[in-house]
C-alpha atoms as an extended CHARMM CRD file, in Angstrom:
* protein
*
        91  EXT
         1         1  UNK       CA             -8.1070000000        7.2870000000      -11.7390000000  PROA      1               0.0000000000
         2         2  UNK       CA             -5.0850000000        8.9760000000      -13.2910000000  PROA      2               0.0000000000
         3         3  UNK       CA             -3.8450000000       10.0230000000       -9.8490000000  PROA      3               0.0000000000
         4         4  UNK       CA             -3.9040000000        6.4210000000       -8.6190000000  PROA      4               0.0000000000
         5         5  UNK       CA             -1.9760000000        5.2040000000      -11.6390000000  PROA      5               0.0000000000
         6         6  UNK       CA              0.6050000000        7.9620000000      -11.1770000000  PROA      6               0.0000000000
         7         7  UNK       CA              1.0330000000        7.0230000000       -7.5120000000  PROA      7               0.0000000000
         8         8  UNK       CA              1.5600000000        3.3700000000       -8.3740000000  PROA      8               0.0000000000
         9         9  UNK       CA              3.9130000000        4.0950000000      -11.2560000000  PROA      9               0.0000000000
        10        10  UNK       CA              5.9730000000        6.5650000000       -9.2150000000  PROA      10              0.0000000000
        11        11  UNK       CA              6.1980000000        4.1200000000       -6.3780000000  PROA      11              0.0000000000
        12        12  UNK       CA              7.2470000000        1.2110000000       -8.5910000000  PROA      12              0.0000000000
        13        13  UNK       CA              9.8240000000        3.3390000000      -10.4140000000  PROA      13              0.0000000000
        14        14  UNK       CA             11.9020000000        3.8590000000       -7.2860000000  PROA      14              0.0000000000
        15        15  UNK       CA             15.4820000000        2.8230000000       -7.8500000000  PROA      15              0.0000000000
        16        16  UNK       CA             15.8080000000        1.4250000000       -4.3650000000  PROA      16              0.0000000000
        17        17  UNK       CA             12.9690000000       -0.5470000000       -2.8600000000  PROA      17              0.0000000000
        18        18  UNK       CA             13.0060000000       -2.4500000000        0.3270000000  PROA      18              0.0000000000
        19        19  UNK       CA             15.1790000000       -1.5780000000        3.2440000000  PROA      19              0.0000000000
        20        20  UNK       CA             15.3610000000       -1.5480000000        6.9750000000  PROA      20              0.0000000000
        21        21  UNK       CA             12.0900000000        0.2490000000        7.6730000000  PROA      21              0.0000000000
        22        22  UNK       CA              8.9870000000       -1.8750000000        8.2550000000  PROA      22              0.0000000000
        23        23  UNK       CA              6.5670000000       -2.5000000000        5.4090000000  PROA      23              0.0000000000
        24        24  UNK       CA              2.7900000000       -2.8340000000        5.5140000000  PROA      24              0.0000000000
        25        25  UNK       CA              3.1550000000       -6.6020000000        5.6180000000  PROA      25              0.0000000000
        26        26  UNK       CA              5.6760000000       -6.3170000000        8.4650000000  PROA      26              0.0000000000
        27        27  UNK       CA              3.0410000000       -4.3850000000       10.4050000000  PROA      27              0.0000000000
        28        28  UNK       CA              0.4050000000       -7.0130000000        9.6240000000  PROA      28              0.0000000000
        29        29  UNK       CA              2.7370000000       -9.7220000000       10.9020000000  PROA      29              0.0000000000
        30        30  UNK       CA              3.4840000000       -7.6880000000       14.0250000000  PROA      30              0.0000000000
        31        31  UNK       CA             -0.2550000000       -7.2590000000       14.6440000000  PROA      31              0.0000000000
        32        32  UNK       CA             -0.9270000000      -10.9550000000       13.9880000000  PROA      32              0.0000000000
        33        33  UNK       CA              1.7240000000      -11.8720000000       16.5690000000  PROA      33              0.0000000000
        34        34  UNK       CA             -0.0910000000       -9.7980000000       19.1770000000  PROA      34              0.0000000000
        35        35  UNK       CA              2.5100000000       -7.0390000000       19.3140000000  PROA      35              0.0000000000
        36        36  UNK       CA              1.0850000000       -3.5600000000       19.8810000000  PROA      36              0.0000000000
        37        37  UNK       CA              1.0690000000       -1.0950000000       16.9870000000  PROA      37              0.0000000000
        38        38  UNK       CA              1.5440000000        2.6380000000       17.2960000000  PROA      38              0.0000000000
        39        39  UNK       CA             -1.2200000000        4.9750000000       16.1500000000  PROA      39              0.0000000000
        40        40  UNK       CA              0.8040000000        5.8140000000       13.0340000000  PROA      40              0.0000000000
        41        41  UNK       CA              1.2600000000        2.1420000000       12.2160000000  PROA      41              0.0000000000
        42        42  UNK       CA             -2.4750000000        1.5100000000       12.6120000000  PROA      42              0.0000000000
        43        43  UNK       CA             -3.2680000000        4.5270000000       10.4300000000  PROA      43              0.0000000000
        44        44  UNK       CA             -0.8850000000        3.3200000000        7.7310000000  PROA      44              0.0000000000
        45        45  UNK       CA             -2.6830000000       -0.0450000000        7.6460000000  PROA      45              0.0000000000
        46        46  UNK       CA             -6.0790000000        1.6360000000        7.3560000000  PROA      46              0.0000000000
        47        47  UNK       CA             -4.8320000000        3.9600000000        4.6170000000  PROA      47              0.0000000000
        48        48  UNK       CA             -3.2470000000        1.1140000000        2.6660000000  PROA      48              0.0000000000
        49        49  UNK       CA             -6.4180000000       -0.9740000000        2.8580000000  PROA      49              0.0000000000
        50        50  UNK       CA             -8.5440000000        1.9360000000        1.6090000000  PROA      50              0.0000000000
        51        51  UNK       CA             -6.0500000000        2.6560000000       -1.1640000000  PROA      51              0.0000000000
        52        52  UNK       CA             -5.9230000000       -1.0210000000       -2.1860000000  PROA      52              0.0000000000
        53        53  UNK       CA             -9.7050000000       -1.3560000000       -2.3220000000  PROA      53              0.0000000000
        54        54  UNK       CA            -10.1090000000        1.8400000000       -4.3380000000  PROA      54              0.0000000000
        55        55  UNK       CA             -7.3990000000        0.8620000000       -6.8140000000  PROA      55              0.0000000000
        56        56  UNK       CA             -8.7580000000       -2.6380000000       -7.3280000000  PROA      56              0.0000000000
        57        57  UNK       CA            -12.3750000000       -1.4910000000       -7.5990000000  PROA      57              0.0000000000
        58        58  UNK       CA            -11.3600000000        0.9750000000      -10.3110000000  PROA      58              0.0000000000
        59        59  UNK       CA            -10.0930000000       -1.7610000000      -12.6290000000  PROA      59              0.0000000000
        60        60  UNK       CA            -12.3010000000       -2.5590000000      -15.5950000000  PROA      60              0.0000000000
        61        61  UNK       CA            -10.9210000000       -5.9020000000      -16.7600000000  PROA      61              0.0000000000
        62        62  UNK       CA             -9.2180000000       -8.9730000000      -15.3630000000  PROA      62              0.0000000000
        63        63  UNK       CA             -5.7660000000       -8.2390000000      -16.7650000000  PROA      63              0.0000000000
        64        64  UNK       CA             -5.7030000000       -4.7310000000      -15.3080000000  PROA      64              0.0000000000
        65        65  UNK       CA             -6.9920000000       -6.0640000000      -11.9830000000  PROA      65              0.0000000000
        66        66  UNK       CA             -4.2650000000       -8.7050000000      -11.7470000000  PROA      66              0.0000000000
        67        67  UNK       CA             -1.5580000000       -6.2480000000      -12.7480000000  PROA      67              0.0000000000
        68        68  UNK       CA             -2.6290000000       -3.7500000000      -10.0730000000  PROA      68              0.0000000000
        69        69  UNK       CA             -3.0200000000       -6.5580000000       -7.5300000000  PROA      69              0.0000000000
        70        70  UNK       CA              0.5930000000       -7.6090000000       -8.0950000000  PROA      70              0.0000000000
        71        71  UNK       CA              1.7820000000       -4.0020000000       -7.8450000000  PROA      71              0.0000000000
        72        72  UNK       CA             -0.0530000000       -3.6170000000       -4.5480000000  PROA      72              0.0000000000
        73        73  UNK       CA              1.5930000000       -6.7810000000       -3.2630000000  PROA      73              0.0000000000
        74        74  UNK       CA              4.9990000000       -5.3040000000       -4.0630000000  PROA      74              0.0000000000
        75        75  UNK       CA              4.0760000000       -2.0940000000       -2.2870000000  PROA      75              0.0000000000
        76        76  UNK       CA              2.9190000000       -3.9820000000        0.8020000000  PROA      76              0.0000000000
        77        77  UNK       CA              5.9790000000       -6.2330000000        0.8650000000  PROA      77              0.0000000000
        78        78  UNK       CA              8.7960000000       -3.8180000000        0.1080000000  PROA      78              0.0000000000
        79        79  UNK       CA              7.6770000000       -0.2690000000        0.7290000000  PROA      79              0.0000000000
        80        80  UNK       CA              8.1010000000        1.7840000000        3.8590000000  PROA      80              0.0000000000
        81        81  UNK       CA              4.8080000000        1.8430000000        5.7570000000  PROA      81              0.0000000000
        82        82  UNK       CA              5.2940000000        5.5630000000        6.4070000000  PROA      82              0.0000000000
        83        83  UNK       CA              4.5120000000        6.2240000000        2.7280000000  PROA      83              0.0000000000
        84        84  UNK       CA              0.8930000000        5.4600000000        3.6070000000  PROA      84              0.0000000000
        85        85  UNK       CA              0.7050000000        8.1960000000        6.1960000000  PROA      85              0.0000000000
        86        86  UNK       CA              0.7210000000       10.8630000000        3.4780000000  PROA      86              0.0000000000
        87        87  UNK       CA             -2.4880000000       12.6120000000        2.5400000000  PROA      87              0.0000000000
        88        88  UNK       CA             -2.4170000000       11.3030000000       -1.0450000000  PROA      88              0.0000000000
        89        89  UNK       CA             -3.5430000000        7.9050000000        0.2300000000  PROA      89              0.0000000000
        90        90  UNK       CA             -6.7110000000        9.2800000000        1.8360000000  PROA      90              0.0000000000
        91        91  UNK       CA             -8.6870000000        8.4770000000       -1.3020000000  PROA      91              0.0000000000
């Protein structure tokens, strides 16, 4: 549990978020539009989904759930998808 919170807090503390690299949601849009994804892009989506489910399932009350849900939305919208290729997301 502590590891997940540290990952989220470290990620959200970045001084510069967003950029020119695709995010998880960019990949989802690409996939929805029928564009092919690379193996790394597919793996990043799988890893993010596993991470998201584990984080949300670990929440014990509604306020914590909604806070983490919003944080995960930020990660999916603004973060570089390549972050989710790292081993720390294989939870």
